[in-house]
CSV table of C-alpha atoms in Angstrom, one decimal:
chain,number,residue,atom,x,y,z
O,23,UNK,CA,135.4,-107.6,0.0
O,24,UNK,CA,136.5,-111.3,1.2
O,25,UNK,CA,134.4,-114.2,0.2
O,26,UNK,CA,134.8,-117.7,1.1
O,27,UNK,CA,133.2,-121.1,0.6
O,28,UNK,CA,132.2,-123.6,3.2
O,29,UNK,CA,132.2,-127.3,3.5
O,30,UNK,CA,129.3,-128.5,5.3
O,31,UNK,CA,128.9,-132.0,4.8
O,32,UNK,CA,128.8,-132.6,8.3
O,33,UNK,CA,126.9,-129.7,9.4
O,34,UNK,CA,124.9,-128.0,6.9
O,35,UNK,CA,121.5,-128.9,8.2
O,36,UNK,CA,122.5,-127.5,11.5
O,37,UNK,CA,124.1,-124.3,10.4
O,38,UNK,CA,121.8,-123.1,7.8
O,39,UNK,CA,118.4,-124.0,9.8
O,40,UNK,CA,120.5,-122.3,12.7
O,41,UNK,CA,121.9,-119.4,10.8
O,42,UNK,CA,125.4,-119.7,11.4
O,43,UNK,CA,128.9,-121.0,10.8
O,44,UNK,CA,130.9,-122.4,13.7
O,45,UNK,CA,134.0,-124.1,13.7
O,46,UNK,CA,136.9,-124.9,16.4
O,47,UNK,CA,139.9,-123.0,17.4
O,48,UNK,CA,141.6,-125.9,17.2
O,49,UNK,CA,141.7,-129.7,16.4
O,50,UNK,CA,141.2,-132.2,18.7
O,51,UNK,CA,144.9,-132.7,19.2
O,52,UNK,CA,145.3,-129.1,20.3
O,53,UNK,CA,146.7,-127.7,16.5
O,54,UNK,CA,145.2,-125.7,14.6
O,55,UNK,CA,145.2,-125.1,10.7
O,56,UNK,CA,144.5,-122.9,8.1
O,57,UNK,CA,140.7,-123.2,7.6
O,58,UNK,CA,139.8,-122.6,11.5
O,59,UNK,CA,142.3,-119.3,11.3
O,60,UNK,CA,140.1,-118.1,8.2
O,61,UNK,CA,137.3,-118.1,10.4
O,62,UNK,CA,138.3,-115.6,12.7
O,63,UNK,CA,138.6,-113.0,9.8
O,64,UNK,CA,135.3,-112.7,8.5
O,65,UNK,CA,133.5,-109.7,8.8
O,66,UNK,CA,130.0,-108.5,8.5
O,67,UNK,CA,129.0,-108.2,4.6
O,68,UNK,CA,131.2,-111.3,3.6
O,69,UNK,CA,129.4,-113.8,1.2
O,70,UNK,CA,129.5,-117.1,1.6
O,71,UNK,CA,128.9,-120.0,-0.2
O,72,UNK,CA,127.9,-123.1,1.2
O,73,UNK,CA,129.1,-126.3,-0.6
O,74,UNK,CA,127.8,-130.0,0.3
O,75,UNK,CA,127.0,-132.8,-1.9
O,76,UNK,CA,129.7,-131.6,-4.3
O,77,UNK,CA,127.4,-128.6,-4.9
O,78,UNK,CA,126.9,-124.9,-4.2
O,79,UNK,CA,123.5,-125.3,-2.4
O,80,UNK,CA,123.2,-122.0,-0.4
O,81,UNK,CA,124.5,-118.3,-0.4
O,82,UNK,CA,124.9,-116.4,2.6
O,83,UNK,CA,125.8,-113.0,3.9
O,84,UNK,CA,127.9,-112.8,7.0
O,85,UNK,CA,126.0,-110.6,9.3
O,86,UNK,CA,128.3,-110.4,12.0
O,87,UNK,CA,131.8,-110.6,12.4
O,88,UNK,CA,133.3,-113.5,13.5
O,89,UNK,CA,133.5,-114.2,17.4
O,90,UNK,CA,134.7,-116.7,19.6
O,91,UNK,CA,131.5,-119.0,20.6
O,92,UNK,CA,131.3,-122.3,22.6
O,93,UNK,CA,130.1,-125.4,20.1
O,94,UNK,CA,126.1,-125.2,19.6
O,95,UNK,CA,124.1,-127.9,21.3
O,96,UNK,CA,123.3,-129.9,17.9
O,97,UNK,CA,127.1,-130.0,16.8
O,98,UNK,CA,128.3,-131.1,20.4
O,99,UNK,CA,126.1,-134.1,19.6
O,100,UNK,CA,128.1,-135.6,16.9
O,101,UNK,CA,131.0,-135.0,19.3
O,102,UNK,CA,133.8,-134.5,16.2
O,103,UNK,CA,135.1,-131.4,17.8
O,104,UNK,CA,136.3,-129.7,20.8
O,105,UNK,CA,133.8,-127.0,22.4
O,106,UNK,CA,136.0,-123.4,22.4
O,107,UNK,CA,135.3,-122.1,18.6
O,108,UNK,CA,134.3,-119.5,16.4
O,109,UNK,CA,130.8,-118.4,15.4
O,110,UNK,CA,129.3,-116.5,12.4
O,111,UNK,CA,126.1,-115.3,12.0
O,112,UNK,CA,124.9,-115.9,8.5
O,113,UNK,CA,121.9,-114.8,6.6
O,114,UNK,CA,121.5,-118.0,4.4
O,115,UNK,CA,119.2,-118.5,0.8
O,116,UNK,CA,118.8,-122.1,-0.3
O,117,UNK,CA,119.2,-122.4,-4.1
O,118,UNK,CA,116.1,-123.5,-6.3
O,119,UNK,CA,118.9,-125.4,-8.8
O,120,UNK,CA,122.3,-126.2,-6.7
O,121,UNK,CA,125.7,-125.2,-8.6
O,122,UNK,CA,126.9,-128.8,-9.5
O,123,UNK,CA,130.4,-128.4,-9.2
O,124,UNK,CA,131.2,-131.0,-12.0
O,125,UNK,CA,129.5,-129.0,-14.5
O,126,UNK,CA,131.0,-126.0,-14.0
O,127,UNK,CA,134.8,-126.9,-13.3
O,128,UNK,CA,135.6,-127.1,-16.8
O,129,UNK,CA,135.7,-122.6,-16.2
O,130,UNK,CA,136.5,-123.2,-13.0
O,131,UNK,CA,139.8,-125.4,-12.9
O,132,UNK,CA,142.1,-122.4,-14.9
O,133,UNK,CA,141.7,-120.0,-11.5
O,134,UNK,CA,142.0,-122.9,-8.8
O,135,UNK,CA,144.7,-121.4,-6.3
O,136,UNK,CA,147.8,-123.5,-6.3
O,137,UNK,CA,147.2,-123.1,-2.1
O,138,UNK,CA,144.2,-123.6,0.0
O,139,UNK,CA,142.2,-124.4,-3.1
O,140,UNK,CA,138.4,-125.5,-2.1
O,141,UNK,CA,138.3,-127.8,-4.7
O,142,UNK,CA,141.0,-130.8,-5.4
O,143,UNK,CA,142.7,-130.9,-9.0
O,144,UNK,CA,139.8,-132.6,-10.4
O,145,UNK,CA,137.1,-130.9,-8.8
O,146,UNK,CA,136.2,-132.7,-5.8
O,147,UNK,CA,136.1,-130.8,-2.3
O,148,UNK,CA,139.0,-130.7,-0.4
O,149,UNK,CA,138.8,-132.0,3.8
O,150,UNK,CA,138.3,-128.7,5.5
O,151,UNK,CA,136.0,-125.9,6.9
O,152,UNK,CA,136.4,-123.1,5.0
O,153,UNK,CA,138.3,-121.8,2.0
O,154,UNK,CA,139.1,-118.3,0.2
O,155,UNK,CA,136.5,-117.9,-2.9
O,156,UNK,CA,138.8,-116.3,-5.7
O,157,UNK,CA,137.1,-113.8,-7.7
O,158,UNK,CA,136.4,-115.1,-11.0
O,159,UNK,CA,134.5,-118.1,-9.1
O,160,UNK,CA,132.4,-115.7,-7.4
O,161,UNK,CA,131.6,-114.3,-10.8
O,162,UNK,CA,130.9,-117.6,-12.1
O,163,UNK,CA,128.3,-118.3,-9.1
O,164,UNK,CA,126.8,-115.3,-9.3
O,165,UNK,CA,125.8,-115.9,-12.9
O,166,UNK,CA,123.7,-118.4,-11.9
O,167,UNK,CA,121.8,-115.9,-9.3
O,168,UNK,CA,118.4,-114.0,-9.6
O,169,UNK,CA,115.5,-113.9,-8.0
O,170,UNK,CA,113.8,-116.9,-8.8
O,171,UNK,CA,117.0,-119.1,-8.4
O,172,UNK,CA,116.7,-118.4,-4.6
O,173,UNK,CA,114.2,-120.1,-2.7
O,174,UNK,CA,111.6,-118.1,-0.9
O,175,UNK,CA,110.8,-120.5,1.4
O,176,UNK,CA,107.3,-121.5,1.0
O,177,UNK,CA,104.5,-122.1,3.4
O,178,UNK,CA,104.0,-125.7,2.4
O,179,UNK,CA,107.7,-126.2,3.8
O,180,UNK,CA,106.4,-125.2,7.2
O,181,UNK,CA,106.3,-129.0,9.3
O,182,UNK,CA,102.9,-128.5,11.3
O,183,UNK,CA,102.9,-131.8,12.8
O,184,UNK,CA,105.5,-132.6,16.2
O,185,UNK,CA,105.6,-131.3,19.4
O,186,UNK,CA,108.0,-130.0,21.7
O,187,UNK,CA,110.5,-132.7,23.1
O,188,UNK,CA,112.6,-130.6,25.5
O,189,UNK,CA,112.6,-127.8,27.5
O,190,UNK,CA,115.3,-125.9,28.8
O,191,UNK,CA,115.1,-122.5,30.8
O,192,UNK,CA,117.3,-118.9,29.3
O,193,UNK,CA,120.6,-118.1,30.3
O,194,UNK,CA,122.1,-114.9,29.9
O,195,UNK,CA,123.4,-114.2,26.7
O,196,UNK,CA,123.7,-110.6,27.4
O,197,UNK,CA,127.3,-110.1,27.0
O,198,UNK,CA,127.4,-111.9,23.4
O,199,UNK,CA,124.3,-110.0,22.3
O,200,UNK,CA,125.8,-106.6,22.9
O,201,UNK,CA,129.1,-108.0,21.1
O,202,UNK,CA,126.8,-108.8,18.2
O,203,UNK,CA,124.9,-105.6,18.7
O,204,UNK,CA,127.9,-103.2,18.9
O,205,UNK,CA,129.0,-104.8,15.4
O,206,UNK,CA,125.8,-104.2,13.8
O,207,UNK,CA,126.0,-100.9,15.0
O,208,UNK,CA,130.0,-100.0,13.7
O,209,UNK,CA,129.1,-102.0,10.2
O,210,UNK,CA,125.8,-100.4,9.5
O,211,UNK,CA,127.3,-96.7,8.5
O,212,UNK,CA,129.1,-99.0,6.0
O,213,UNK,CA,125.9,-100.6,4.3
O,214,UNK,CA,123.6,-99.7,1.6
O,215,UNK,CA,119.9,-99.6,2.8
O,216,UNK,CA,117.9,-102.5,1.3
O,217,UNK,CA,114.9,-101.6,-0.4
O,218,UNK,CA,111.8,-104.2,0.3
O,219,UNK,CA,109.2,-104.2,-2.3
O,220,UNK,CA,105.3,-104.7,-1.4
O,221,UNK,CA,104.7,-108.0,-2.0
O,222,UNK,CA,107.9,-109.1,-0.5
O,223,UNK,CA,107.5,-107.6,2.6
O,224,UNK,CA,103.8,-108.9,2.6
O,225,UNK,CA,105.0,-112.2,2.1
O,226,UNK,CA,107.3,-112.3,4.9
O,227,UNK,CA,104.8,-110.9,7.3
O,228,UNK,CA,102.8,-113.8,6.4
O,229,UNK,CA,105.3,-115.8,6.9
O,230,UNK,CA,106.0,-114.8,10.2
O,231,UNK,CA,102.7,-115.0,11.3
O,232,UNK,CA,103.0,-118.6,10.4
O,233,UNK,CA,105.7,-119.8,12.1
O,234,UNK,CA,104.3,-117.7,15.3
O,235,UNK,CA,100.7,-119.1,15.1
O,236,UNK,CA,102.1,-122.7,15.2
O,237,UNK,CA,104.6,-121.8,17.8
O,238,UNK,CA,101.6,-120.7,19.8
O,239,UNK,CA,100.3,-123.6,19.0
O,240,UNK,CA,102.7,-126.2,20.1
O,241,UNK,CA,103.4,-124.5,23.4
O,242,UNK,CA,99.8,-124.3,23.7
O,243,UNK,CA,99.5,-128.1,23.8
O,244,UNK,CA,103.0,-128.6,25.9
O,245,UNK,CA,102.0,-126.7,28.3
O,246,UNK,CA,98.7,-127.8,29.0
O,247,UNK,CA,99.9,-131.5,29.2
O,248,UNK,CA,102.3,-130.2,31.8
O,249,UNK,CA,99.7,-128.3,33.7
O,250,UNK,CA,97.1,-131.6,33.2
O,251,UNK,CA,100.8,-134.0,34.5
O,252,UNK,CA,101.1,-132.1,37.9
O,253,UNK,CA,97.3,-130.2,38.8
O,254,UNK,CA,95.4,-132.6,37.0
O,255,UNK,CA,92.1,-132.0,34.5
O,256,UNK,CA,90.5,-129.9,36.0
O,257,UNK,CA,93.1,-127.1,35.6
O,258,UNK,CA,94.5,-128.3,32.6
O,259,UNK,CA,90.9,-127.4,31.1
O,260,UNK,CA,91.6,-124.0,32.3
O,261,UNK,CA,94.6,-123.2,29.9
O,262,UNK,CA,93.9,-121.2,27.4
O,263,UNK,CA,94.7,-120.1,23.8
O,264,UNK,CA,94.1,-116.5,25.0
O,265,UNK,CA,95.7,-115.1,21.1
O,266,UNK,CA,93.0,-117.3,19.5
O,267,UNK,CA,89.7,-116.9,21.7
O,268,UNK,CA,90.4,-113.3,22.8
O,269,UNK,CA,92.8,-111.9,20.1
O,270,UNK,CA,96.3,-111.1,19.6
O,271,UNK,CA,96.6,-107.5,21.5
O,272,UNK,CA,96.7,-109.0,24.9
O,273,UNK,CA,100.3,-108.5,25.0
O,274,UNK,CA,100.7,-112.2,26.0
O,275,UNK,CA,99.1,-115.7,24.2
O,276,UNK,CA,98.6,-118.0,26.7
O,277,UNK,CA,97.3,-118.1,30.3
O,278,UNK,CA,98.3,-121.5,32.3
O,279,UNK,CA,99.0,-121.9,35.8
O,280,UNK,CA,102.6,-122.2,37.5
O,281,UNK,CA,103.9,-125.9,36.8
O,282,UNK,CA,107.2,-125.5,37.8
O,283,UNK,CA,106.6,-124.4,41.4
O,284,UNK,CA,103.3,-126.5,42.2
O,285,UNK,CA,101.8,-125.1,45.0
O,286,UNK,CA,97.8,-124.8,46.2
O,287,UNK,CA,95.9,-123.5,45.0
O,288,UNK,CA,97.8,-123.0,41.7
O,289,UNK,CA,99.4,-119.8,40.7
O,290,UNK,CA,97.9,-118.6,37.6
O,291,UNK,CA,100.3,-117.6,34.6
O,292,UNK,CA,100.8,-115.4,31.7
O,293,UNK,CA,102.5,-116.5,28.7
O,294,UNK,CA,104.2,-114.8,25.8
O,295,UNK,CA,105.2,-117.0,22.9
O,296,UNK,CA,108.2,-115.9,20.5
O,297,UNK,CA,108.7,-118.6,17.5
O,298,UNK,CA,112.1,-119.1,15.1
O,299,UNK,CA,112.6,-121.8,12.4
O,300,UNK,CA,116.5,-121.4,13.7
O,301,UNK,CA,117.5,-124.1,16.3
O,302,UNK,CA,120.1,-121.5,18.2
O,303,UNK,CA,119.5,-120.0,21.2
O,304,UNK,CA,121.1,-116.6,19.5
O,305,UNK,CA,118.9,-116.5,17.2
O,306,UNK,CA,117.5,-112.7,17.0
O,307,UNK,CA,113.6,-111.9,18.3
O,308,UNK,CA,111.2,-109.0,18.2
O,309,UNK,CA,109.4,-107.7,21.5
O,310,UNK,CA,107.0,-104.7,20.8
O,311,UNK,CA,106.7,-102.3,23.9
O,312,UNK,CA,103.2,-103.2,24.6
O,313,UNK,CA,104.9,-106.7,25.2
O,314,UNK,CA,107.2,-105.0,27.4
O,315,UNK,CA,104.6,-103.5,29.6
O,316,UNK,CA,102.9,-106.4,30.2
O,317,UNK,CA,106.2,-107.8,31.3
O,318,UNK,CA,106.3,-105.3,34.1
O,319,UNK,CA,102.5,-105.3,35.0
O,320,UNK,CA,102.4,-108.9,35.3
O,321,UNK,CA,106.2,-109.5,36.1
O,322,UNK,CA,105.9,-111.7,39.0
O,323,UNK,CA,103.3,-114.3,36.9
O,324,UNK,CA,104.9,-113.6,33.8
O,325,UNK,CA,106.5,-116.2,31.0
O,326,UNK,CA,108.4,-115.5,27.8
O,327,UNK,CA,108.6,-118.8,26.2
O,328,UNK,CA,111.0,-119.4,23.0
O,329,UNK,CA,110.4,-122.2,20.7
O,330,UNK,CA,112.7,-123.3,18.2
O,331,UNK,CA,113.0,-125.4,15.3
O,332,UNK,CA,109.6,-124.3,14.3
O,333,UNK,CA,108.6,-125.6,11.3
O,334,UNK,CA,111.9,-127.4,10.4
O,335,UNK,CA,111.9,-129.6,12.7
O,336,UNK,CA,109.3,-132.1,14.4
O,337,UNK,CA,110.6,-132.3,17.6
O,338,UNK,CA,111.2,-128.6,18.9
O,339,UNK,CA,112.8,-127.1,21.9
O,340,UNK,CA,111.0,-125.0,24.3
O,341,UNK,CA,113.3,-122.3,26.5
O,342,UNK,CA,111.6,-120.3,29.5
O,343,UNK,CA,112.1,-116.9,30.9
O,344,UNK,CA,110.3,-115.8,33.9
O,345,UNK,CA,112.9,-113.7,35.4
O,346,UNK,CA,111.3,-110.5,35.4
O,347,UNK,CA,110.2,-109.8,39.3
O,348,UNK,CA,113.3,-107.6,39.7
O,349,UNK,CA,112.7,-105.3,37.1
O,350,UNK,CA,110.7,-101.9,37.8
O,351,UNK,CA,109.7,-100.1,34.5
O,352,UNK,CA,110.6,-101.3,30.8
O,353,UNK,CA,113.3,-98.6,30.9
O,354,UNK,CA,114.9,-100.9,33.6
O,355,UNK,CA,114.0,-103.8,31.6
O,356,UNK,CA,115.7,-102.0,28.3
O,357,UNK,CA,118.5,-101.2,30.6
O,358,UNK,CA,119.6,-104.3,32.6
O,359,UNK,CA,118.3,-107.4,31.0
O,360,UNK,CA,118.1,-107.1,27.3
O,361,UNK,CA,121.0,-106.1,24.4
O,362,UNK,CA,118.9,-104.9,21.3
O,363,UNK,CA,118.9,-102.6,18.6
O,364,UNK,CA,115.5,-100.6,18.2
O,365,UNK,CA,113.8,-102.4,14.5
O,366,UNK,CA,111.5,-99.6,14.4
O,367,UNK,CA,110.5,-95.7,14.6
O,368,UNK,CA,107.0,-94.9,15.3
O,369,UNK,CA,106.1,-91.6,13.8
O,370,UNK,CA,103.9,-89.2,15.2
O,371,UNK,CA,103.9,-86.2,13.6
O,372,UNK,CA,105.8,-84.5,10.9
O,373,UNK,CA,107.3,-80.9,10.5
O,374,UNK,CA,107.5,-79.6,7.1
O,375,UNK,CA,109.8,-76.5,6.9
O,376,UNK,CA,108.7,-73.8,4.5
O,377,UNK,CA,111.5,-73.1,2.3
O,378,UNK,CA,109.6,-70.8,-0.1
C-alpha cells in the first residue's frame, strides 16, 4: 500500500487540529503539478507522514479516500490558494520525539528517488504538498514507532480558558457525508478489526468527556450572554446548565430561550451540545437515539449546537442546527437529514445453539 509524506509548513496546525489534508486542484495560475495530482490517489488505509520544521512530527492514516472539497475556512484565510481542491480525512498522532531529518539522512540519502524526491540532495524539504514515501524510508520511520513515541494527548493539553468568538449556523453537508460514508463502508471489508485494550478505551472515554464537559461549558456561558444582550437579566438568570444541576440523561444540556427570533414573551429552548478538538465542520459526531427522540419531541424548540476547536483553541466556533420542525419520527430523521454509519449494537439477548 501507497504512502506519502506531506509538507505542512504552512498548514500543519490547521490540518492536524482539523484532521485532514487539503490541497488545490490547481495553482493560482490555473496549472497544475505533480504533488496536487498525487492527492487525488490516496485511498483509505494510506499512511502519511507529516513533515514541518525539517522533521517528521506526525503519522497519520488516511481514513477516507481522497475527494474533491472546497478550501476550509482557516486555509482560505491565509489566501495562498484558490478554493476548488482536494480533501483527505486523516487520523493524525503527534510524535513524543519528532524524526529530525538531518539525523537520519545519512540512511536515508542512498534510496532518495532521482524524481519527485521529498527531500533535496542534502536533505532539506523540497517546495511542494505531497510526495511518494519510498519503502525503505517508511521502514526507517517506523523504527522509531511504539507506543510511547506517540502522544496520547493528555488532559493537561486541554485549553479551558477562551470563549466562543463566532457563530455560524449548519449547512448541509449531506451529500459529502454519504460520499465519506459509502467509502467507509466499501474499505471496511478490507480492514483488520482494531483491538482496544481497557485502559485505552477508558482513557479515551475520559477524554471525551472532557472535551464535552467544557464544550458544555462554553456554550453555556455564550449563550447566556446572548440571552442577557437581547431579553435582559432577568431571563438570562433563567439559563441553565440542565447536564450539571439535573444530570446528563436529559437527552439535551442546556435550556435557554430563543435569541435568534426575539419575540414576547420569550420562546423557551432546548439545547444539545456536541464538542470536537477538530476546527472542520466535517468533523465526525455521535448522537445516541435517546438524543434523537428528544429531537422529535421537542423539534420545534430544539438546538443542536457544535463547538469546535475545543480545547485547542481559545477562541472557538459555535455552529447551530435547529432545523428539525419538518421531521416526524427519528426514522424520518435517520432517513432525510443525517448520513451516518451506526457506531454501535445494543444487545439484548443471546441464542446459544446446542451443538452437542
Amino acid at each position: 500500500m501507497s504512502n506519502f509524506i506531506v509538507m505542512q509548513n504552512a498548514t500543519h496546525e490547521e490540518e492536524i487540529s482539523g484532521g485532514y489534508m487539503w490541497s488545490p486542484q490547481k495553482n493560482k495560475n490555473g496549472n497544475s503539478n505533480h504533488a496536487y495530482e498525487r492527492m487525488a490517489t490516496i485511498k483509505a488505509g494510506n499512511k502519511i507522514y507529516s513533515c514541518y520544521d525539517q522533521a517528521i512530527r506526525a503519522v497519520g492514516i488516511a481514513t477516507s479516500d481522497c475527494y474533491i472539497a472546497e478550501q476550509p475556512h482557516e486555509l482560505q484565510e491565509k489566501n495562498l490558494w484558490s478554493d476548488e481542491g482536494y480533501k483527505v480525512d486523516v487520523d493524525y498522532k503527534i510524535l513524543k520525539q519528532p524524526i529530525m531529518i538531518r539525523d537520519v539522512w545519512g540512511e536515508m540519502e542512498s534510496d532518495r528517488p532521482q524524481k519527485y524526491s521529498a527531500f533535496q540532495e542534502n536533505g532539506r524539504g523540497n517546495q511542494a504538498y505531497l510526495f511518494p514515501c519510498p519503502e525503505a524510508w517508511t521502514s526507517l520511520f517506523d523504527s522509531f514507532l511504539d507506543e510511547d513515541s506517540l502522544e496520547a494527548e493528555a488532559e493537561a493539553e486541554l485549553i479551558e480558558d477562551g470563549e466562543i468568538g463566532e457563530e455560524t449556523f449548519a449547512t448541509s453537508s449531506y451529500e459529502q457525508g454519504e460520499y465519506r460514508v459509502s467509502n467507509k463502508v466499501a474499505g471496511s471489508t478490507n480492514k483488520r478489526g482494531r483491538v482496544v485494550s481497557q485502559q485505552q478505551l477508558q482513557k479515551d472515554l475520559k477524554r471525551r468527556k472532557i472535551i464535552g464537559d467544557i464544550a458544555e461549558q462554553k456554550a453555556f456561558e455564550y449563550v447566556k450572554k446572548k440571552v442577557i444582550e437581547v431579553f435582559g437579566e432577568e431571563y438570562g438568570e433563567q439559563v441553565e446548565h440542565v447536564a450539571q444541576t439535573l444530570g446528563d440523561g436529559l437527552g439535551y444540556d442546556i435550556t435557554a430561550f430563543d435569541y435568534l427570533n426575539p419575540q414576547s414573551p420569550p420562546k423557551p429552548i432546548k439545547i444539545e451540545v456536541k464538542g470536537t478538538t477538530s476546527t472542520s465542520t466535517g468533523a465526525v459526531y455521535s448522537i445516541s437515539y435517546p438524543e434523537l427522540e428528544k429531537f422529535i419531541q421537542y423539534k420545534d424548540e430544539m438546538w443542536l449546537v457544535r463547538v469546535y476547536g475545543v480545547g485547542k483553541n481559545r477562541e472557538m466556533k459555535m455552529e447551530i442546527d435547529n432545523d428539525f420542525s419538518s421531521y416526524n419520527s427519528v426514522s424520518d430523521l435517520l432517513a432525510r437529514k443525517y448520513a451516518y454509519i451506526p457506531s454501535t449494537i445494543d444487545v439484548y439477548g443471546t441464542r446459544v445453539e446446542n451443538n452437542k
